[in-house]
């Protein structure tokens, strides 16, 4: 009976098994699948869709703390989790090749086209009650970033009486006491988180040249870095033209200072930010958002020749911003974005950092 079942299973074409394995996608499960049989061991490396879930955050030994150090903790956790994957089962790589580098664990897969890495939590630890969502698209550098920040979210019976709907208004023309400075800090923090995640992906991109869709997100859905086929091609061309500078394994785990991780992120170019704000949003699903701010960030064209070459009217730029914003989030946050896009916008500019 066992012989019969084995023969029948062997009749299943490799293409069908690969289709099933691609639906599994989870790298831990696929790693265990390699130990099932010689056939599975040969098929798993051909999987084109992979999901890597990072399980835990490893604390640094530094006594200092704060939002910036939480970014470094997240980065360390990624490498530690890759190391955990490698230890079970150990057959994925030879013992003398065990490493805490993402490129090492992924070298067991030869044809990755779609890769998603999921962190256990967001990078930013803001004050209690603040909800932050961001989505950034990259090529060789930042192409766009949409940021939605909300001071508080109330559901149904949680809604209190409206005292002063203008308590959370942003002062765009005064000294920033109305909240503008705070929103700018949130924006900069989001851009730093995005550029740090982008830097982390560089060795993976160079190692796996067939990847045409890459996402680095987190389980809390705080932020997401996206690189599509065009962005990945742009990154690779840039690396080739510049000799693939930077080398190494992405992040130096021996570094435990703020300056250390600052050197391990992609430079954010000069940008222009179009900001919209509403002190109170009542959405159709019965949710009320207070202090909702939407920021659409795109690189500023500083070169005069490029500026003239790529000149766009105010209407065209606003339309592009709208498309970016509406495509960034779904659900209640998507509805909030749609409502905020109807509000007055304010344009701010920021130098490269």
CSV table of C-alpha atoms in Angstrom, one decimal:
chain,number,residue,atom,x,y,z
A,1,UNK,CA,0.0,0.0,0.0
A,2,UNK,CA,2.8,2.4,0.9
A,3,UNK,CA,4.5,1.6,-2.4
A,4,UNK,CA,1.4,2.3,-4.3
A,5,UNK,CA,0.9,5.7,-2.6
A,6,UNK,CA,4.5,6.6,-3.3
A,7,UNK,CA,4.2,5.7,-6.9
A,8,UNK,CA,1.0,7.7,-7.3
A,9,UNK,CA,2.6,10.7,-5.6
A,10,UNK,CA,5.6,10.5,-7.9
A,11,UNK,CA,3.2,10.9,-10.8
A,12,UNK,CA,2.4,14.5,-9.8
A,13,UNK,CA,4.3,16.8,-12.2
A,14,UNK,CA,7.0,19.0,-10.7
A,15,UNK,CA,5.2,22.0,-12.0
A,16,UNK,CA,2.1,21.2,-9.8
A,17,UNK,CA,4.3,20.7,-6.7
A,18,UNK,CA,6.1,24.0,-7.4
A,19,UNK,CA,2.7,25.7,-7.6
A,20,UNK,CA,1.8,24.3,-4.2
A,21,UNK,CA,5.2,25.2,-2.7
A,22,UNK,CA,4.8,28.8,-4.0
A,23,UNK,CA,1.5,29.1,-2.3
A,24,UNK,CA,3.1,28.0,1.0
A,25,UNK,CA,5.8,30.7,0.6
A,26,UNK,CA,6.7,30.8,4.3
A,27,UNK,CA,10.5,30.2,4.4
A,28,UNK,CA,10.4,28.2,7.7
A,29,UNK,CA,7.9,25.7,6.3
A,30,UNK,CA,9.7,25.4,3.1
A,31,UNK,CA,13.0,24.8,4.9
A,32,UNK,CA,11.4,21.9,6.7
A,33,UNK,CA,9.9,20.7,3.4
A,34,UNK,CA,13.4,20.2,2.1
A,35,UNK,CA,13.9,17.3,4.5
A,36,UNK,CA,10.9,15.4,3.3
A,37,UNK,CA,12.6,13.7,0.3
A,38,UNK,CA,15.3,14.1,-2.3
A,39,UNK,CA,12.6,15.3,-4.7
A,40,UNK,CA,11.4,18.1,-2.3
A,41,UNK,CA,15.0,18.9,-1.6
A,42,UNK,CA,15.6,19.7,-5.2
A,43,UNK,CA,12.2,21.5,-5.8
A,44,UNK,CA,12.2,23.8,-2.8
A,45,UNK,CA,15.2,25.9,-4.0
A,46,UNK,CA,13.2,26.6,-7.2
A,47,UNK,CA,10.4,28.4,-5.3
A,48,UNK,CA,9.7,31.9,-6.7
A,49,UNK,CA,7.6,33.4,-3.9
A,50,UNK,CA,9.0,33.7,-0.4
A,51,UNK,CA,7.8,35.1,2.9
A,52,UNK,CA,10.3,35.6,5.7
A,53,UNK,CA,8.7,36.3,9.1
A,54,UNK,CA,11.1,37.7,11.8
A,55,UNK,CA,10.1,36.4,15.2
A,56,UNK,CA,11.6,38.5,17.9
A,57,UNK,CA,13.5,41.7,18.7
A,58,UNK,CA,16.9,41.5,20.2
A,59,UNK,CA,17.8,44.3,22.6
A,60,UNK,CA,21.1,46.1,22.3
A,61,UNK,CA,23.6,46.2,25.2
A,62,UNK,CA,23.6,50.0,25.2
A,63,UNK,CA,22.1,51.7,28.3
A,64,UNK,CA,20.7,54.4,26.1
A,65,UNK,CA,17.2,54.2,24.8
A,66,UNK,CA,14.8,56.1,22.5
A,67,UNK,CA,13.1,55.9,19.1
A,68,UNK,CA,16.4,55.9,17.3
A,69,UNK,CA,17.7,52.8,19.2
A,70,UNK,CA,14.5,50.9,18.5
A,71,UNK,CA,15.4,51.1,14.8
A,72,UNK,CA,18.8,49.5,15.5
A,73,UNK,CA,17.1,46.8,17.7
A,74,UNK,CA,14.8,45.9,14.8
A,75,UNK,CA,17.7,45.6,12.4
A,76,UNK,CA,19.6,43.3,14.9
A,77,UNK,CA,16.4,41.2,15.3
A,78,UNK,CA,16.3,40.5,11.6
A,79,UNK,CA,19.8,39.0,11.5
A,80,UNK,CA,19.2,37.0,14.7
A,81,UNK,CA,16.0,35.5,13.3
A,82,UNK,CA,17.8,34.5,10.1
A,83,UNK,CA,20.4,32.8,12.3
A,84,UNK,CA,17.6,30.9,14.1
A,85,UNK,CA,16.2,29.7,10.7
A,86,UNK,CA,19.6,28.4,9.8
A,87,UNK,CA,19.9,26.2,12.9
A,88,UNK,CA,16.8,24.2,12.2
A,89,UNK,CA,17.2,22.2,10.1
A,90,UNK,CA,20.9,22.7,9.6
A,91,UNK,CA,20.8,20.9,6.2
A,92,UNK,CA,19.9,24.2,4.6
A,93,UNK,CA,23.5,25.2,4.6
A,94,UNK,CA,26.7,23.5,5.5
A,95,UNK,CA,27.8,24.0,9.2
A,96,UNK,CA,30.8,26.0,8.2
A,97,UNK,CA,28.7,28.4,6.3
A,98,UNK,CA,26.2,29.3,9.0
A,99,UNK,CA,25.7,33.0,9.2
A,100,UNK,CA,23.5,35.7,10.5
A,101,UNK,CA,23.2,37.4,7.1
A,102,UNK,CA,20.0,37.4,5.2
A,103,UNK,CA,21.9,36.7,2.0
A,104,UNK,CA,23.2,33.4,3.4
A,105,UNK,CA,19.7,32.0,4.3
A,106,UNK,CA,18.3,33.1,0.9
A,107,UNK,CA,21.2,31.5,-1.0
A,108,UNK,CA,19.3,28.2,-0.5
A,109,UNK,CA,16.8,29.5,-3.0
A,110,UNK,CA,17.8,30.0,-6.7
A,111,UNK,CA,14.8,31.6,-8.4
A,112,UNK,CA,13.2,34.1,-6.1
A,113,UNK,CA,11.0,36.6,-7.9
A,114,UNK,CA,8.7,37.8,-5.1
A,115,UNK,CA,10.1,38.3,-1.7
A,116,UNK,CA,8.4,39.7,1.4
A,117,UNK,CA,10.1,40.2,4.8
A,118,UNK,CA,7.9,40.9,7.8
A,119,UNK,CA,9.3,42.4,10.9
A,120,UNK,CA,7.7,41.7,14.3
A,121,UNK,CA,6.9,45.3,15.0
A,122,UNK,CA,7.1,48.8,13.7
A,123,UNK,CA,10.3,50.9,14.0
A,124,UNK,CA,8.9,53.9,15.8
A,125,UNK,CA,7.7,54.1,19.3
A,126,UNK,CA,5.6,57.3,19.5
A,127,UNK,CA,3.7,58.7,22.4
A,128,UNK,CA,0.7,56.7,23.6
A,129,UNK,CA,-2.4,57.0,21.4
A,130,UNK,CA,-0.6,58.0,18.2
A,131,UNK,CA,-1.3,55.8,15.2
A,132,UNK,CA,1.2,56.0,12.3
A,133,UNK,CA,1.1,54.4,8.9
A,134,UNK,CA,3.6,54.9,6.1
A,135,UNK,CA,4.4,53.3,2.7
A,136,UNK,CA,7.6,54.2,0.8
A,137,UNK,CA,8.7,53.2,-2.7
A,138,UNK,CA,12.3,53.0,-3.6
A,139,UNK,CA,14.6,52.5,-6.6
A,140,UNK,CA,18.2,53.5,-6.0
A,141,UNK,CA,16.8,56.0,-3.6
A,142,UNK,CA,13.5,57.3,-2.3
A,143,UNK,CA,10.8,57.6,-5.1
A,144,UNK,CA,7.8,58.4,-2.9
A,145,UNK,CA,6.5,58.1,0.7
A,146,UNK,CA,2.9,58.4,2.0
A,147,UNK,CA,2.5,59.0,5.7
A,148,UNK,CA,-0.7,59.1,7.7
A,149,UNK,CA,-0.5,60.1,11.4
A,150,UNK,CA,-3.5,60.2,13.7
A,151,UNK,CA,-3.6,61.5,17.3
A,152,UNK,CA,-6.4,59.3,18.4
A,153,UNK,CA,-9.0,56.9,17.0
A,154,UNK,CA,-12.4,56.5,18.6
A,155,UNK,CA,-14.9,53.7,17.9
A,156,UNK,CA,-18.7,54.0,18.4
A,157,UNK,CA,-19.4,54.6,22.1
A,158,UNK,CA,-15.9,55.7,22.7
A,159,UNK,CA,-16.7,59.0,21.0
A,160,UNK,CA,-16.7,61.8,23.5
A,161,UNK,CA,-18.3,65.2,23.3
A,162,UNK,CA,-16.6,67.6,20.9
A,163,UNK,CA,-14.9,70.3,23.0
A,164,UNK,CA,-12.9,72.3,20.7
A,165,UNK,CA,-12.3,70.8,17.2
A,166,UNK,CA,-9.5,73.3,16.7
A,167,UNK,CA,-7.4,72.2,19.6
A,168,UNK,CA,-5.2,70.1,17.3
A,169,UNK,CA,-5.0,72.5,14.4
A,170,UNK,CA,-1.5,73.0,12.9
A,171,UNK,CA,0.0,76.4,13.0
A,172,UNK,CA,1.7,76.7,9.6
A,173,UNK,CA,2.5,80.4,9.9
A,174,UNK,CA,3.5,80.8,13.5
A,175,UNK,CA,6.1,79.2,15.7
A,176,UNK,CA,4.9,75.7,15.3
A,177,UNK,CA,3.2,75.5,18.7
A,178,UNK,CA,0.1,74.2,17.0
A,179,UNK,CA,1.7,70.9,16.1
A,180,UNK,CA,3.6,71.5,12.8
A,181,UNK,CA,7.0,70.8,14.3
A,182,UNK,CA,5.7,67.5,15.8
A,183,UNK,CA,4.3,66.4,12.5
A,184,UNK,CA,7.6,67.2,10.8
A,185,UNK,CA,9.4,65.0,13.4
A,186,UNK,CA,7.0,62.2,12.6
A,187,UNK,CA,7.7,62.6,8.9
A,188,UNK,CA,11.4,62.6,9.3
A,189,UNK,CA,11.2,59.6,11.6
A,190,UNK,CA,9.2,57.7,9.0
A,191,UNK,CA,11.7,58.6,6.3
A,192,UNK,CA,14.6,57.4,8.5
A,193,UNK,CA,12.8,54.2,9.2
A,194,UNK,CA,12.2,53.7,5.5
A,195,UNK,CA,15.7,54.5,4.4
A,196,UNK,CA,17.1,52.1,7.1
A,197,UNK,CA,14.9,49.3,5.8
A,198,UNK,CA,15.9,50.0,2.2
A,199,UNK,CA,19.6,49.8,3.1
A,200,UNK,CA,19.1,46.4,4.7
A,201,UNK,CA,17.8,45.0,1.4
A,202,UNK,CA,20.8,46.0,-0.7
A,203,UNK,CA,22.8,42.8,-0.4
A,204,UNK,CA,19.7,40.6,-1.0
A,205,UNK,CA,19.0,42.6,-4.2
A,206,UNK,CA,22.5,42.2,-5.5
A,207,UNK,CA,22.6,38.5,-4.7
A,208,UNK,CA,19.2,37.6,-6.2
A,209,UNK,CA,19.0,39.2,-9.5
A,210,UNK,CA,15.7,37.6,-10.5
A,211,UNK,CA,13.7,39.3,-7.8
A,212,UNK,CA,11.2,41.7,-9.4
A,213,UNK,CA,9.0,42.4,-6.4
A,214,UNK,CA,10.3,43.1,-2.9
A,215,UNK,CA,8.5,44.2,0.2
A,216,UNK,CA,9.8,44.9,3.7
A,217,UNK,CA,6.9,45.3,6.1
A,218,UNK,CA,6.0,44.7,9.8
A,219,UNK,CA,3.4,42.7,11.7
A,220,UNK,CA,1.9,45.9,13.1
A,221,UNK,CA,1.3,47.3,9.6
A,222,UNK,CA,3.1,50.5,10.6
A,223,UNK,CA,5.4,50.8,7.6
A,224,UNK,CA,6.2,49.2,4.3
A,225,UNK,CA,9.1,49.6,1.9
A,226,UNK,CA,8.2,48.5,-1.7
A,227,UNK,CA,10.5,48.0,-4.6
A,228,UNK,CA,8.9,47.0,-7.9
A,229,UNK,CA,10.5,45.7,-11.1
A,230,UNK,CA,11.4,49.1,-12.3
A,231,UNK,CA,12.8,50.2,-9.0
A,232,UNK,CA,14.9,47.1,-8.6
A,233,UNK,CA,16.3,47.5,-12.1
A,234,UNK,CA,17.2,51.1,-11.3
A,235,UNK,CA,18.9,50.1,-8.1
A,236,UNK,CA,21.0,47.4,-9.8
A,237,UNK,CA,22.1,49.7,-12.6
A,238,UNK,CA,23.1,52.3,-10.1
A,239,UNK,CA,25.1,49.7,-8.1
A,240,UNK,CA,26.9,48.5,-11.2
A,241,UNK,CA,27.8,52.1,-12.3
A,242,UNK,CA,29.2,52.8,-8.9
A,243,UNK,CA,31.0,49.5,-8.5
A,244,UNK,CA,28.6,48.1,-5.9
A,245,UNK,CA,30.1,50.3,-3.2
A,246,UNK,CA,29.4,49.5,0.4
A,247,UNK,CA,29.9,45.7,0.2
A,248,UNK,CA,29.7,43.6,3.2
A,249,UNK,CA,26.6,42.0,4.7
A,250,UNK,CA,24.4,45.0,5.1
A,251,UNK,CA,24.7,46.0,8.8
A,252,UNK,CA,27.6,45.8,11.2
A,253,UNK,CA,26.2,44.1,14.3
A,254,UNK,CA,29.1,45.1,16.4
A,255,UNK,CA,27.9,48.7,16.2
A,256,UNK,CA,25.9,49.9,19.1
A,257,UNK,CA,25.9,53.6,18.7
A,258,UNK,CA,23.4,56.0,17.1
A,259,UNK,CA,26.1,57.1,14.7
A,260,UNK,CA,26.6,53.5,13.7
A,261,UNK,CA,23.2,52.9,12.4
A,262,UNK,CA,23.0,56.4,10.8
A,263,UNK,CA,25.8,55.3,8.5
A,264,UNK,CA,23.8,52.2,7.6
A,265,UNK,CA,20.8,53.7,5.8
A,266,UNK,CA,20.2,55.1,2.3
A,267,UNK,CA,20.5,58.9,2.1
A,268,UNK,CA,17.1,60.6,1.8
A,269,UNK,CA,17.3,63.1,-1.1
A,270,UNK,CA,16.0,66.6,-0.9
A,271,UNK,CA,12.2,66.3,-0.8
A,272,UNK,CA,9.1,68.3,-1.1
A,273,UNK,CA,6.2,67.4,1.2
A,274,UNK,CA,2.6,68.2,0.7
A,275,UNK,CA,0.8,68.1,4.0
A,276,UNK,CA,-3.0,68.0,4.7
A,277,UNK,CA,-4.6,68.0,8.2
A,278,UNK,CA,-8.0,67.7,9.7
A,279,UNK,CA,-8.7,68.1,13.4
A,280,UNK,CA,-11.7,65.7,13.3
A,281,UNK,CA,-12.7,63.1,10.7
A,282,UNK,CA,-16.0,61.1,11.1
A,283,UNK,CA,-15.8,58.2,8.7
A,284,UNK,CA,-18.7,56.1,7.4
A,285,UNK,CA,-17.7,53.0,9.4
A,286,UNK,CA,-18.4,54.8,12.6
A,287,UNK,CA,-14.8,55.7,13.4
A,288,UNK,CA,-13.7,59.2,14.5
A,289,UNK,CA,-10.2,60.2,14.0
A,290,UNK,CA,-8.7,63.3,15.7
A,291,UNK,CA,-5.7,65.1,14.6
A,292,UNK,CA,-5.3,63.3,11.3
A,293,UNK,CA,-2.4,64.4,9.1
A,294,UNK,CA,-1.5,63.1,5.6
A,295,UNK,CA,1.9,63.8,4.1
A,296,UNK,CA,2.9,62.9,0.5
A,297,UNK,CA,6.7,63.0,0.1
A,298,UNK,CA,8.5,63.0,-3.2
A,299,UNK,CA,12.1,63.9,-4.2
A,300,UNK,CA,12.6,67.5,-5.1
A,301,UNK,CA,14.2,68.3,-8.4
A,302,UNK,CA,17.2,70.5,-7.6
A,303,UNK,CA,19.0,70.5,-10.9
A,304,UNK,CA,17.7,73.4,-13.1
A,305,UNK,CA,18.1,71.4,-16.3
A,306,UNK,CA,16.2,68.4,-14.9
A,307,UNK,CA,13.6,70.8,-13.5
A,308,UNK,CA,12.8,72.2,-16.9
A,309,UNK,CA,13.0,68.8,-18.6
A,310,UNK,CA,10.5,67.3,-16.1
A,311,UNK,CA,8.4,70.4,-15.5
A,312,UNK,CA,4.8,69.6,-14.4
A,313,UNK,CA,1.9,71.8,-13.8
A,314,UNK,CA,0.5,72.2,-10.3
A,315,UNK,CA,-2.6,70.2,-11.3
A,316,UNK,CA,-0.4,67.3,-12.6
A,317,UNK,CA,1.6,67.2,-9.4
A,318,UNK,CA,-1.6,67.2,-7.3
A,319,UNK,CA,-3.0,64.4,-9.4
A,320,UNK,CA,0.1,62.3,-9.0
A,321,UNK,CA,0.0,62.9,-5.2
A,322,UNK,CA,-3.6,61.8,-5.2
A,323,UNK,CA,-2.8,58.6,-7.0
A,324,UNK,CA,0.1,57.8,-4.6
A,325,UNK,CA,-2.0,58.6,-1.5
A,326,UNK,CA,-5.1,56.6,-2.5
A,327,UNK,CA,-3.0,53.6,-3.4
A,328,UNK,CA,-1.1,53.5,-0.1
A,329,UNK,CA,-3.6,52.2,2.4
A,330,UNK,CA,-6.9,50.3,2.5
A,331,UNK,CA,-9.8,49.9,4.9
A,332,UNK,CA,-10.4,52.7,7.4
A,333,UNK,CA,-7.1,54.3,6.7
A,334,UNK,CA,-7.8,54.4,3.0
A,335,UNK,CA,-11.1,56.2,3.7
A,336,UNK,CA,-9.3,58.7,5.9
A,337,UNK,CA,-6.8,59.4,3.1
A,338,UNK,CA,-9.6,59.9,0.7
A,339,UNK,CA,-11.2,62.5,3.0
A,340,UNK,CA,-7.9,64.3,3.7
A,341,UNK,CA,-7.2,64.6,0.0
A,342,UNK,CA,-10.1,67.0,-0.2
A,343,UNK,CA,-8.6,69.3,2.4
A,344,UNK,CA,-6.3,72.3,1.8
A,345,UNK,CA,-2.7,71.3,1.3
A,346,UNK,CA,0.5,73.0,2.5
A,347,UNK,CA,3.8,72.6,0.6
A,348,UNK,CA,7.1,72.2,2.6
A,349,UNK,CA,10.6,71.4,1.4
A,350,UNK,CA,13.4,69.6,3.2
A,351,UNK,CA,17.1,69.2,2.4
A,352,UNK,CA,18.8,65.8,1.9
A,353,UNK,CA,19.8,64.1,5.1
